[in-house]
JSON list of C-alpha atoms and ligand atoms in Angstrom, two decimals:
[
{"chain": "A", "resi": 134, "resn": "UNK", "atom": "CA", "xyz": [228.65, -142.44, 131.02]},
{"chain": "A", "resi": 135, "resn": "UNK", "atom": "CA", "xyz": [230.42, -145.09, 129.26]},
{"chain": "A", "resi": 136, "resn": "UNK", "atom": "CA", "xyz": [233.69, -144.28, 128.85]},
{"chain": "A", "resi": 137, "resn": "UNK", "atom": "CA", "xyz": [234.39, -147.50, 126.11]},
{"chain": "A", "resi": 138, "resn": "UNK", "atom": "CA", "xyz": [231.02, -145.88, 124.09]},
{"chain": "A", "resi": 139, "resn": "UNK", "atom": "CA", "xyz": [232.69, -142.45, 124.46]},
{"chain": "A", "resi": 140, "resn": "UNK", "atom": "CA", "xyz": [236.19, -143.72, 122.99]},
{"chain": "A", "resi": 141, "resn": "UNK", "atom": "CA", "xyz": [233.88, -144.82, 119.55]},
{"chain": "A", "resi": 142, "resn": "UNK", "atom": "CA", "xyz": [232.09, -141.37, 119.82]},
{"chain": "A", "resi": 143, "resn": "UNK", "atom": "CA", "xyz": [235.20, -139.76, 120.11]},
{"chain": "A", "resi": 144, "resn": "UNK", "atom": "CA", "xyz": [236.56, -141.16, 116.81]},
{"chain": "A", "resi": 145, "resn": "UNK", "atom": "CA", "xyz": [232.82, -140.99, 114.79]},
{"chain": "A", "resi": 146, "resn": "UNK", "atom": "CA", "xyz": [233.20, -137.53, 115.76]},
{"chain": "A", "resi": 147, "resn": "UNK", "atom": "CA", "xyz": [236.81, -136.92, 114.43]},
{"chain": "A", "resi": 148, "resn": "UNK", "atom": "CA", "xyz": [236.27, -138.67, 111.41]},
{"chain": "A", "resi": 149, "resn": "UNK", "atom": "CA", "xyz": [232.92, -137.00, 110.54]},
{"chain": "A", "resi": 150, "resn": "UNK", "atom": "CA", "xyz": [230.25, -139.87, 110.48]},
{"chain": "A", "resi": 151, "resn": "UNK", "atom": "CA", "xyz": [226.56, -139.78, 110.93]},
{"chain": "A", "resi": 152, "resn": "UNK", "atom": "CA", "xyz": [225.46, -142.69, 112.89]},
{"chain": "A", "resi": 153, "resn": "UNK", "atom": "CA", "xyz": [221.94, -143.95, 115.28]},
{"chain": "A", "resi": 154, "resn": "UNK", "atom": "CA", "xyz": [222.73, -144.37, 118.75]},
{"chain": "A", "resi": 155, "resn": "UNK", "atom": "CA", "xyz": [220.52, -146.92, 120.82]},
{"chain": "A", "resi": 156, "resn": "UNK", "atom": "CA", "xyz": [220.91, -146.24, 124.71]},
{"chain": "A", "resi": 157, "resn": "UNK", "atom": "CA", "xyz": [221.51, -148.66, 127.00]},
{"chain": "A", "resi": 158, "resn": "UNK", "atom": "CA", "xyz": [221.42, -148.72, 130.65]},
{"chain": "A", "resi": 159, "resn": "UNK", "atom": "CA", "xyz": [224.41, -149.49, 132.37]},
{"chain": "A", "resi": 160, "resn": "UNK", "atom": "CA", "xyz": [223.45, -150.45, 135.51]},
{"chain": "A", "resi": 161, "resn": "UNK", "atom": "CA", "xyz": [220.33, -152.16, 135.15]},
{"chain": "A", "resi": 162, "resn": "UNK", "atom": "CA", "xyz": [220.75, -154.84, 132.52]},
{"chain": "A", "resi": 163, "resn": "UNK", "atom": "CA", "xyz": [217.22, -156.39, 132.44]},
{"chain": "A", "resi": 164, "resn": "UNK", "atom": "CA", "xyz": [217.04, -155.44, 128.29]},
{"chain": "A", "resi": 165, "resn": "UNK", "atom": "CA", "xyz": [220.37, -156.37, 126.96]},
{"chain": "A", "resi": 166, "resn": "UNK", "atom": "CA", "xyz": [219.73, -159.93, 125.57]},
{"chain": "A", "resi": 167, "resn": "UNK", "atom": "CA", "xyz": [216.70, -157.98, 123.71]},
{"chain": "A", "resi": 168, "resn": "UNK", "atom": "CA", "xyz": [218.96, -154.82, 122.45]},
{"chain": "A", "resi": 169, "resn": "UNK", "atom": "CA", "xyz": [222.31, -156.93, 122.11]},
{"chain": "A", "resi": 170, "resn": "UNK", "atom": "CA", "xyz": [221.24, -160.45, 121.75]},
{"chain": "A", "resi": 171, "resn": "UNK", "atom": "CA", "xyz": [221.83, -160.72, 118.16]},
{"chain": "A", "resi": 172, "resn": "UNK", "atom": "CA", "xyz": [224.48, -158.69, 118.06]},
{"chain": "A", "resi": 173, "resn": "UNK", "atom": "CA", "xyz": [227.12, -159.35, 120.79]},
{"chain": "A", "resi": 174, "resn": "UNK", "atom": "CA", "xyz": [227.36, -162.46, 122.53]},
{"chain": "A", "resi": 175, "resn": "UNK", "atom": "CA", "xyz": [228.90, -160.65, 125.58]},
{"chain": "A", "resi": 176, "resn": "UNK", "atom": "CA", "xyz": [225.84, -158.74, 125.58]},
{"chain": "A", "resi": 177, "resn": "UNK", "atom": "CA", "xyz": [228.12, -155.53, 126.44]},
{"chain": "A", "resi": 178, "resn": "UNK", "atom": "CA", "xyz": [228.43, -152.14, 124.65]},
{"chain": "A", "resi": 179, "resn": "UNK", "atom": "CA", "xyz": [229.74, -150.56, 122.43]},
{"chain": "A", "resi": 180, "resn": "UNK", "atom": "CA", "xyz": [228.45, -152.72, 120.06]},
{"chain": "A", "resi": 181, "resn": "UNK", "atom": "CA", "xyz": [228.46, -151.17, 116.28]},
{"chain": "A", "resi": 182, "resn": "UNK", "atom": "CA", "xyz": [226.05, -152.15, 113.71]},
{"chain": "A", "resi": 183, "resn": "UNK", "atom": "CA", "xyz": [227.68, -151.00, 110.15]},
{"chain": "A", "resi": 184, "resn": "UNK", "atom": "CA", "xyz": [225.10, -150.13, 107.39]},
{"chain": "A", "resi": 185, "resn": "UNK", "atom": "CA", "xyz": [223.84, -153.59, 105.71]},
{"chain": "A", "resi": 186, "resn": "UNK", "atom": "CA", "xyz": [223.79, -155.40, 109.47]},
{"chain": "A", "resi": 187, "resn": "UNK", "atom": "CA", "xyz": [227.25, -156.69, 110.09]},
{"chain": "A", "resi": 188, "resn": "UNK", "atom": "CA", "xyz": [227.49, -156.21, 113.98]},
{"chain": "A", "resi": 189, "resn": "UNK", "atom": "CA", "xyz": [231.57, -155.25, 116.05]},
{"chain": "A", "resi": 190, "resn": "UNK", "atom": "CA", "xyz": [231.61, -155.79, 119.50]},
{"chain": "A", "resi": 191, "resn": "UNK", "atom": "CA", "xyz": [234.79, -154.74, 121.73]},
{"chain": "A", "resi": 192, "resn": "UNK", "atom": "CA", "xyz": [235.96, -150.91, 121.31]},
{"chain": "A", "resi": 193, "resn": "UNK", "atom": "CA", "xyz": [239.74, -151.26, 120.09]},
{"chain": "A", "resi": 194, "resn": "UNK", "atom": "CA", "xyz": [238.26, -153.80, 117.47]},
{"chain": "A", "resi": 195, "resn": "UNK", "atom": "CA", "xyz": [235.80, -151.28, 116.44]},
{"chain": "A", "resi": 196, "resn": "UNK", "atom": "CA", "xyz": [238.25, -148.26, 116.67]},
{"chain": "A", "resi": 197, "resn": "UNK", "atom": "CA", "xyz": [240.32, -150.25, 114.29]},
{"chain": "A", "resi": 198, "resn": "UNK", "atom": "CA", "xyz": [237.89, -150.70, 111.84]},
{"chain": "A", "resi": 199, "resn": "UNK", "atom": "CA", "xyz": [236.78, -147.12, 111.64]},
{"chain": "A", "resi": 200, "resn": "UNK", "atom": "CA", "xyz": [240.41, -145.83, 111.69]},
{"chain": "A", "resi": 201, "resn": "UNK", "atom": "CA", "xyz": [241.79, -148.25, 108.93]},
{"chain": "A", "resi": 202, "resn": "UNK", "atom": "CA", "xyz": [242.85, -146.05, 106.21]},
{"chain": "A", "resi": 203, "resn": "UNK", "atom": "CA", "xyz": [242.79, -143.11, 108.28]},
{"chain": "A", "resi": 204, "resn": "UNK", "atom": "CA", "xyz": [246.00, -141.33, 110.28]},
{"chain": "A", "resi": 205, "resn": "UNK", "atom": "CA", "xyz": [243.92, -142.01, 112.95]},
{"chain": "A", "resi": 206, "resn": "UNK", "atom": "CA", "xyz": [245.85, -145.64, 112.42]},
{"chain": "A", "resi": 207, "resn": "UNK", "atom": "CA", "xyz": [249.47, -145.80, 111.10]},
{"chain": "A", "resi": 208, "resn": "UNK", "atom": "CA", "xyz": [249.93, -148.20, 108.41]},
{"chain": "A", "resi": 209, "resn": "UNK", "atom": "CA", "xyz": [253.91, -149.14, 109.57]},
{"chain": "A", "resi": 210, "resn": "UNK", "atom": "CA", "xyz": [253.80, -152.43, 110.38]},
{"chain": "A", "resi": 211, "resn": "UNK", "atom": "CA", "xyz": [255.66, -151.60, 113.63]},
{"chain": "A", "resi": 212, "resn": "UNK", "atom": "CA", "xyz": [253.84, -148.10, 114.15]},
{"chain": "A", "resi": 213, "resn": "UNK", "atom": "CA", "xyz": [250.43, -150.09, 113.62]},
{"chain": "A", "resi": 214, "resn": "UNK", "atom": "CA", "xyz": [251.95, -152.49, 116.50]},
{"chain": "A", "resi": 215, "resn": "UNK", "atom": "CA", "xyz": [252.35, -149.79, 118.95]},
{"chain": "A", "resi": 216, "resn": "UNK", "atom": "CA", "xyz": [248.83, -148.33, 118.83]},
{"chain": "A", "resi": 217, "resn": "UNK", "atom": "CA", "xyz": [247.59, -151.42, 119.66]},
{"chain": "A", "resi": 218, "resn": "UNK", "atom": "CA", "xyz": [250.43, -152.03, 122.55]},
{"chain": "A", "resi": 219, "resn": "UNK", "atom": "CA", "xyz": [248.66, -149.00, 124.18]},
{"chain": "A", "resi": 220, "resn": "UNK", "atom": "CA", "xyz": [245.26, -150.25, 123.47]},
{"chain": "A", "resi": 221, "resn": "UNK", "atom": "CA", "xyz": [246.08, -153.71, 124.30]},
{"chain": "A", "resi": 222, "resn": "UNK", "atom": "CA", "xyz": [247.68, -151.82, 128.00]},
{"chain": "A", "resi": 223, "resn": "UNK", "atom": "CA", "xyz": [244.54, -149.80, 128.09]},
{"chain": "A", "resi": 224, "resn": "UNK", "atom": "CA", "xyz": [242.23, -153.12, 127.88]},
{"chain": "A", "resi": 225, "resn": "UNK", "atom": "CA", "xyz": [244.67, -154.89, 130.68]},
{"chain": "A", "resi": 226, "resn": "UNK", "atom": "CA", "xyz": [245.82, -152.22, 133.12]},
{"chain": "A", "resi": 227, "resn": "UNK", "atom": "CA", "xyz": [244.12, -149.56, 132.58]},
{"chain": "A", "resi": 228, "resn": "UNK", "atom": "CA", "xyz": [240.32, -149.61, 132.07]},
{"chain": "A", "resi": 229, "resn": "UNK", "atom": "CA", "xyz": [239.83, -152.29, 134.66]},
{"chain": "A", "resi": 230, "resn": "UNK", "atom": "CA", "xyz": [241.22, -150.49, 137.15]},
{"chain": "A", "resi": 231, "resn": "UNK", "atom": "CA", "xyz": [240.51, -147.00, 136.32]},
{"chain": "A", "resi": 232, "resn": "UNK", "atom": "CA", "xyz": [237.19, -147.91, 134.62]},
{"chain": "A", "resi": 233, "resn": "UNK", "atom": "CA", "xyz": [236.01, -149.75, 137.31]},
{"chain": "A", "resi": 234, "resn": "UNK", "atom": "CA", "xyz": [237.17, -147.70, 140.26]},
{"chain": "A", "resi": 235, "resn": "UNK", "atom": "CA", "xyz": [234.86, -144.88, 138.45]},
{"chain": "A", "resi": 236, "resn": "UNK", "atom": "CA", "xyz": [232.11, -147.14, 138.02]},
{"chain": "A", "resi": 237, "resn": "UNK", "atom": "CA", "xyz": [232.21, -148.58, 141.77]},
{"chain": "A", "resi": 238, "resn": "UNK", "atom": "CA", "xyz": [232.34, -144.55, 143.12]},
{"chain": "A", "resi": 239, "resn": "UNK", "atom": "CA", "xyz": [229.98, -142.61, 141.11]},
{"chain": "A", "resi": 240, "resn": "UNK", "atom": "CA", "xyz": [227.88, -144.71, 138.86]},
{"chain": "A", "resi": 241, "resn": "UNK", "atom": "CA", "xyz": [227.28, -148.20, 140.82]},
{"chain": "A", "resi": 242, "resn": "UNK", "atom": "CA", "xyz": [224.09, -147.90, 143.00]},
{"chain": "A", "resi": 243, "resn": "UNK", "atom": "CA", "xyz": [225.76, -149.67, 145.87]},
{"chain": "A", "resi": 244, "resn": "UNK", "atom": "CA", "xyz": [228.51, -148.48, 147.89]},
{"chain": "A", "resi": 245, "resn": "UNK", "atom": "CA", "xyz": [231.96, -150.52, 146.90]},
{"chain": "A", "resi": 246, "resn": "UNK", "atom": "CA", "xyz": [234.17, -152.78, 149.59]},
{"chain": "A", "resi": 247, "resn": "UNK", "atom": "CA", "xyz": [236.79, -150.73, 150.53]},
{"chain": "A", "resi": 248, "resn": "UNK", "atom": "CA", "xyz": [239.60, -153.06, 150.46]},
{"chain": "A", "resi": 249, "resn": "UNK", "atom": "CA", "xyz": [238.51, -154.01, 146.66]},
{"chain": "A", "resi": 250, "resn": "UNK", "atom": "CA", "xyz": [238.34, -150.53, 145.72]},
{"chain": "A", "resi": 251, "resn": "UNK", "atom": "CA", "xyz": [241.83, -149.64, 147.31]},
{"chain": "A", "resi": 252, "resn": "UNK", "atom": "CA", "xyz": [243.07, -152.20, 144.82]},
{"chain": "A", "resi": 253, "resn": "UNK", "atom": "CA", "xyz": [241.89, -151.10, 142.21]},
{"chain": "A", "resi": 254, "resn": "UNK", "atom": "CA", "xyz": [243.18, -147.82, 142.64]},
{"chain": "A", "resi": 255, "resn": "UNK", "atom": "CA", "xyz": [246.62, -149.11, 143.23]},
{"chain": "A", "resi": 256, "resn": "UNK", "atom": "CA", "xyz": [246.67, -150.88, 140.19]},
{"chain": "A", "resi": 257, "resn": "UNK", "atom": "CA", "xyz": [245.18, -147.92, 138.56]},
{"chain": "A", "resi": 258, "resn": "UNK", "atom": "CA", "xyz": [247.74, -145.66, 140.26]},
{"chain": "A", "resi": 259, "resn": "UNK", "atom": "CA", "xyz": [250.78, -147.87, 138.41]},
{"chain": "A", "resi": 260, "resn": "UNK", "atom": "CA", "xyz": [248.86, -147.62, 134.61]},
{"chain": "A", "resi": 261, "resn": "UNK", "atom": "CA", "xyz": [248.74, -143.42, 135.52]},
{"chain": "A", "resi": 262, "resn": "UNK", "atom": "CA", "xyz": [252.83, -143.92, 136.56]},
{"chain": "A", "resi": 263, "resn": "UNK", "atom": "CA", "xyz": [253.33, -145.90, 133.11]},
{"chain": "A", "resi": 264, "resn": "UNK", "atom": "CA", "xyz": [251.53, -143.46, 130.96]},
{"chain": "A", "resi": 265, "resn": "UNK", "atom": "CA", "xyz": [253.26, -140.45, 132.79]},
{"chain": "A", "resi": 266, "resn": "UNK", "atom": "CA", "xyz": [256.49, -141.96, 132.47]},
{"chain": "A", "resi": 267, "resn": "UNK", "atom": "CA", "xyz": [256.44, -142.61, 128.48]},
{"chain": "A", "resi": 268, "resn": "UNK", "atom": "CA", "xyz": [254.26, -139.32, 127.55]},
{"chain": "A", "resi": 269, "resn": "UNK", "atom": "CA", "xyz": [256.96, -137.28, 129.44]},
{"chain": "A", "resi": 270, "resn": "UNK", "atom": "CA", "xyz": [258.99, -136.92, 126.22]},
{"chain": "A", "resi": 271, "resn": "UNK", "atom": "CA", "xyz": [256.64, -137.25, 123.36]},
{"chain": "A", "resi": 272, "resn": "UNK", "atom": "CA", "xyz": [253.44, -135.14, 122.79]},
{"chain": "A", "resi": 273, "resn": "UNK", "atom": "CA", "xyz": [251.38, -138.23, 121.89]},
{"chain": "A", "resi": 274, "resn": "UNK", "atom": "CA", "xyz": [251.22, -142.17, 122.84]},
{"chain": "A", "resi": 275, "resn": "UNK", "atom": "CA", "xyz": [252.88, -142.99, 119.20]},
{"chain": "A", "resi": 276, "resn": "UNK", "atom": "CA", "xyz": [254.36, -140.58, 116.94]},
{"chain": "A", "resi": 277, "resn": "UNK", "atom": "CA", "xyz": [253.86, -136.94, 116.51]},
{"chain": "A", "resi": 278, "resn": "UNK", "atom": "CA", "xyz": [250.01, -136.95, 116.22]},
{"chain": "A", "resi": 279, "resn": "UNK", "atom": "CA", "xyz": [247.00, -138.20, 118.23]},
{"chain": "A", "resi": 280, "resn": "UNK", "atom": "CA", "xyz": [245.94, -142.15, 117.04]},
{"chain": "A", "resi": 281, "resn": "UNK", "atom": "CA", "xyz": [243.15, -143.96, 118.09]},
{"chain": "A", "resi": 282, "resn": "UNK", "atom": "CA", "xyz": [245.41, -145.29, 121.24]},
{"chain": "A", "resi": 283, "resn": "UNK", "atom": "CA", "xyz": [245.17, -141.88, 122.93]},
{"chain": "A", "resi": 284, "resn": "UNK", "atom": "CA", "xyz": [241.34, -142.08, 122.23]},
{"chain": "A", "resi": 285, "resn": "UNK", "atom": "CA", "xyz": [241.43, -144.89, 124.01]},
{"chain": "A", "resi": 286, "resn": "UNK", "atom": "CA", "xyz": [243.02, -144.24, 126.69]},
{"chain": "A", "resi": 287, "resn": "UNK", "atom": "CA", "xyz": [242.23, -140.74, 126.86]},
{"chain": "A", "resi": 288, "resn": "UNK", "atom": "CA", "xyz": [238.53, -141.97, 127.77]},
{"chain": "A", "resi": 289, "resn": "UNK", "atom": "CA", "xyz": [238.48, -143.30, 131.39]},
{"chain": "A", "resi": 290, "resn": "UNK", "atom": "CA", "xyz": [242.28, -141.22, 131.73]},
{"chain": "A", "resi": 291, "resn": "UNK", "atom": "CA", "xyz": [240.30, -137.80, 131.51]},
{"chain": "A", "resi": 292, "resn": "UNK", "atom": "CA", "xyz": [237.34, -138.78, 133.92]},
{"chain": "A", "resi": 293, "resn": "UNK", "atom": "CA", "xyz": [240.10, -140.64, 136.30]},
{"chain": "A", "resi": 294, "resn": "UNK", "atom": "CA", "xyz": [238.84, -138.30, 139.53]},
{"chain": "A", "resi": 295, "resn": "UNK", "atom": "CA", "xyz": [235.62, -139.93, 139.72]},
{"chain": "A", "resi": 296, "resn": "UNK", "atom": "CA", "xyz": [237.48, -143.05, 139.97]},
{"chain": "A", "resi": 297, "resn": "UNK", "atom": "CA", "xyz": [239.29, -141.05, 143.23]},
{"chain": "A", "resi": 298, "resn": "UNK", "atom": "CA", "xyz": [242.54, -140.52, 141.54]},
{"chain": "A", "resi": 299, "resn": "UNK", "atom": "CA", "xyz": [244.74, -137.65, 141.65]},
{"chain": "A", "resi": 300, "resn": "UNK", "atom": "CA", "xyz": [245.69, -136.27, 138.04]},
{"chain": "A", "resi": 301, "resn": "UNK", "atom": "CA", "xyz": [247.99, -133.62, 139.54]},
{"chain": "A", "resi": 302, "resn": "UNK", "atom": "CA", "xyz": [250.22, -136.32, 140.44]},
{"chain": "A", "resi": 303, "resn": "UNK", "atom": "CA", "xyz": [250.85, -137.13, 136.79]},
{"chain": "A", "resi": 304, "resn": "UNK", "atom": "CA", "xyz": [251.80, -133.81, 135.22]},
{"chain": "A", "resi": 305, "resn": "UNK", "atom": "CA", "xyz": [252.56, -135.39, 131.74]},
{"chain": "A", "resi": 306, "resn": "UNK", "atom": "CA", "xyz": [249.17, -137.25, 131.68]},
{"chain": "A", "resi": 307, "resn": "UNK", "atom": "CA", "xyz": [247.67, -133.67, 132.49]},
{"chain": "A", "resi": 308, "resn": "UNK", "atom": "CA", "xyz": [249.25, -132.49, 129.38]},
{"chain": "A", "resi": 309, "resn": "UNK", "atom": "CA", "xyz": [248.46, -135.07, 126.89]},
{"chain": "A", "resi": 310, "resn": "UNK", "atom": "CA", "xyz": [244.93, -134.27, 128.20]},
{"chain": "A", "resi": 311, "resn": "UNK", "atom": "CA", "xyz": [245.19, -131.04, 127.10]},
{"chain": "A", "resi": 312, "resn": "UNK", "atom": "CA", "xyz": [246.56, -131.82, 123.90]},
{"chain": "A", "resi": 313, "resn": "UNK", "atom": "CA", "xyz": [243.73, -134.37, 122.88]},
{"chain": "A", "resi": 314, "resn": "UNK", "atom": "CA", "xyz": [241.16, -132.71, 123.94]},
{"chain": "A", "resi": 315, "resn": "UNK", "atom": "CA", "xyz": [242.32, -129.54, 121.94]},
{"chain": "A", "resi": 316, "resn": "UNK", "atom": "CA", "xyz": [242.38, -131.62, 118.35]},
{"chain": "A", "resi": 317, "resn": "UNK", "atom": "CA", "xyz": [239.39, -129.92, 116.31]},
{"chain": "A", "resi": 318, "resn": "UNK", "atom": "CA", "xyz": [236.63, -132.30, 116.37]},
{"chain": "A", "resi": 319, "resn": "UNK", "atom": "CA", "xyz": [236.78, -132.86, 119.90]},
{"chain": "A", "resi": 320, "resn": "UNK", "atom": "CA", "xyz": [233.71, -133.85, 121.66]},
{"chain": "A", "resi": 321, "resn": "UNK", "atom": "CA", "xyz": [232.94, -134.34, 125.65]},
{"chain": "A", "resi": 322, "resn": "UNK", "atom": "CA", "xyz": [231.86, -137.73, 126.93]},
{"chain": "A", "resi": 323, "resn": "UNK", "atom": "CA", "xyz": [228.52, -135.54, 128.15]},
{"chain": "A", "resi": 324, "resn": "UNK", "atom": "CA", "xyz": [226.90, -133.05, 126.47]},
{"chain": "B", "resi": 123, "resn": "GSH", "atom": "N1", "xyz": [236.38, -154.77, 126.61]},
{"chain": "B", "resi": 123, "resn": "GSH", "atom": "C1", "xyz": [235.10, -154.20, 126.31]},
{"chain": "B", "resi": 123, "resn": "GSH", "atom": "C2", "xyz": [234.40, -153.82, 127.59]},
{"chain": "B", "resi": 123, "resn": "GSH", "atom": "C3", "xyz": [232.94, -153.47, 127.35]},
{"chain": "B", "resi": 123, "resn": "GSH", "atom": "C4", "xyz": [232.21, -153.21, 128.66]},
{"chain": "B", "resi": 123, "resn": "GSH", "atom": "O1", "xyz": [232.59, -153.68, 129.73]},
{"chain": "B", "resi": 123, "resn": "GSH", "atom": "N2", "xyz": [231.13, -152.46, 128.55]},
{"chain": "B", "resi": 123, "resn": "GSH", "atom": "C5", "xyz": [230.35, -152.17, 129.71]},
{"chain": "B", "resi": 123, "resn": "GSH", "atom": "C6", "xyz": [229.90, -150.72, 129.71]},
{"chain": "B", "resi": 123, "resn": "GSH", "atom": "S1", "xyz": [231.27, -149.64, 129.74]},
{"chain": "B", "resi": 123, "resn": "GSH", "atom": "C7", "xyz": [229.17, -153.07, 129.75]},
{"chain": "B", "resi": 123, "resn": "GSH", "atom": "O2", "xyz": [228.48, -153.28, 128.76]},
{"chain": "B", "resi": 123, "resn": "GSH", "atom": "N3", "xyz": [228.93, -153.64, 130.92]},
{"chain": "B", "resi": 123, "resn": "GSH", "atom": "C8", "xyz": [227.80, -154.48, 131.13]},
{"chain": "B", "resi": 123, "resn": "GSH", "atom": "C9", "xyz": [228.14, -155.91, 131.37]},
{"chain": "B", "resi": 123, "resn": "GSH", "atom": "O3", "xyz": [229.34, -156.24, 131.39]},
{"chain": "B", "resi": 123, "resn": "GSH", "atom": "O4", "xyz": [227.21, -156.68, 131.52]},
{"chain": "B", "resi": 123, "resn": "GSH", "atom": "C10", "xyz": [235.26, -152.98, 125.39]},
{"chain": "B", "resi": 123, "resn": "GSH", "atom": "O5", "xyz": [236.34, -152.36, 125.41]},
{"chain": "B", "resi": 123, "resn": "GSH", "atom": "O6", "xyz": [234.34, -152.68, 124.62]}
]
């Protein structure tokens, strides 16, 4: 269900790599200093272990280092510096709002405060605006192919209506879906 897990799925997936995957519950937390202890002191997933131990917590860190060398990251100095202004967006207005909104509706075992939720979807509302707004003339976030910023966002974007927002307001988002989710090697954050 995690939609920062599913962003480094997405890109193991594109980029062809076998890898272990250790579950982790998000809602009941009882285990993580025993699973992530070691690995993450934020205790919070993804958290990559790289053959011979070296541990990489935070998803755009980790989405880096698997798409460095790859066209999956743009070596332009400049080019490389937008990617990350859209993960960077994704990581402050986005997935916090978005993310969370999801979480609190269909996830959380307790029923959110209404006036925190509506706030959330506000907020969340303005990040779908902003990424309707710039994808309405260009097929992908940077450039003329899919990098590792529309993985990023494309993760919590594509599962927004659990989070009780309205794609069909954002016809260019809708699009962009379609487009990333139509790149061969593709995979769905559920089986
Ligand atoms: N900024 C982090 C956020 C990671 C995060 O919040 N992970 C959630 C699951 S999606 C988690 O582990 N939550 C448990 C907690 O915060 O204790 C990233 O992008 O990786």
């Amino acid at each position: 269900v995690s939609g920062n897990c599913y962003k480094v799925r997405l890109l193991l997936a594109h980029l062809g790599y076998d890898y272990d995957r250790v579950e982790v519950d998000v809602v009941d937390r009882r285990n993580r200093e025993q699973v992530l202890g070691e690995l993450n002191p934020a205790r919070r997933i993804p958290t990559l272990v790289l053959d011979g131990g070296r541990p990489l917590a935070e998803s755009g860190a980790i989405l880096c280092y698997l798409a460095n060398g790859t066209p999956w990251l743009p070596t332009d100095p400049f080019v490389r510096a937008q990617v990350l202004q859209w993960m960077f967006f994704e990581q402050s207005s986005h997935a916090p709002f978005i993310g969370v909104a999801r979480y609190w509706l269909t996830i959380a075992p307790e029923a959110p405060n209404p006036d925190a939720l509506a706030a959330k979807q506000a907020r969340g509302r303005g990040a779908l605006h902003a990424m309707d707004r710039h994808l309405e003339e260009r097929p992908f976030l940077v450039g003329e192919r899919p990098t590792i910023a529309d993985l990023a966002l494309y993760a919590y974007t594509h599962v927004a209506a659990e989070g009780g927002f309205n794609l069909g307001q954002y016809p260019a988002v809708v699009s962009w879906l379609e487009r990333v989710a139509s790149e061969p090697g593709h995979v769905r954050i559920a089986a």
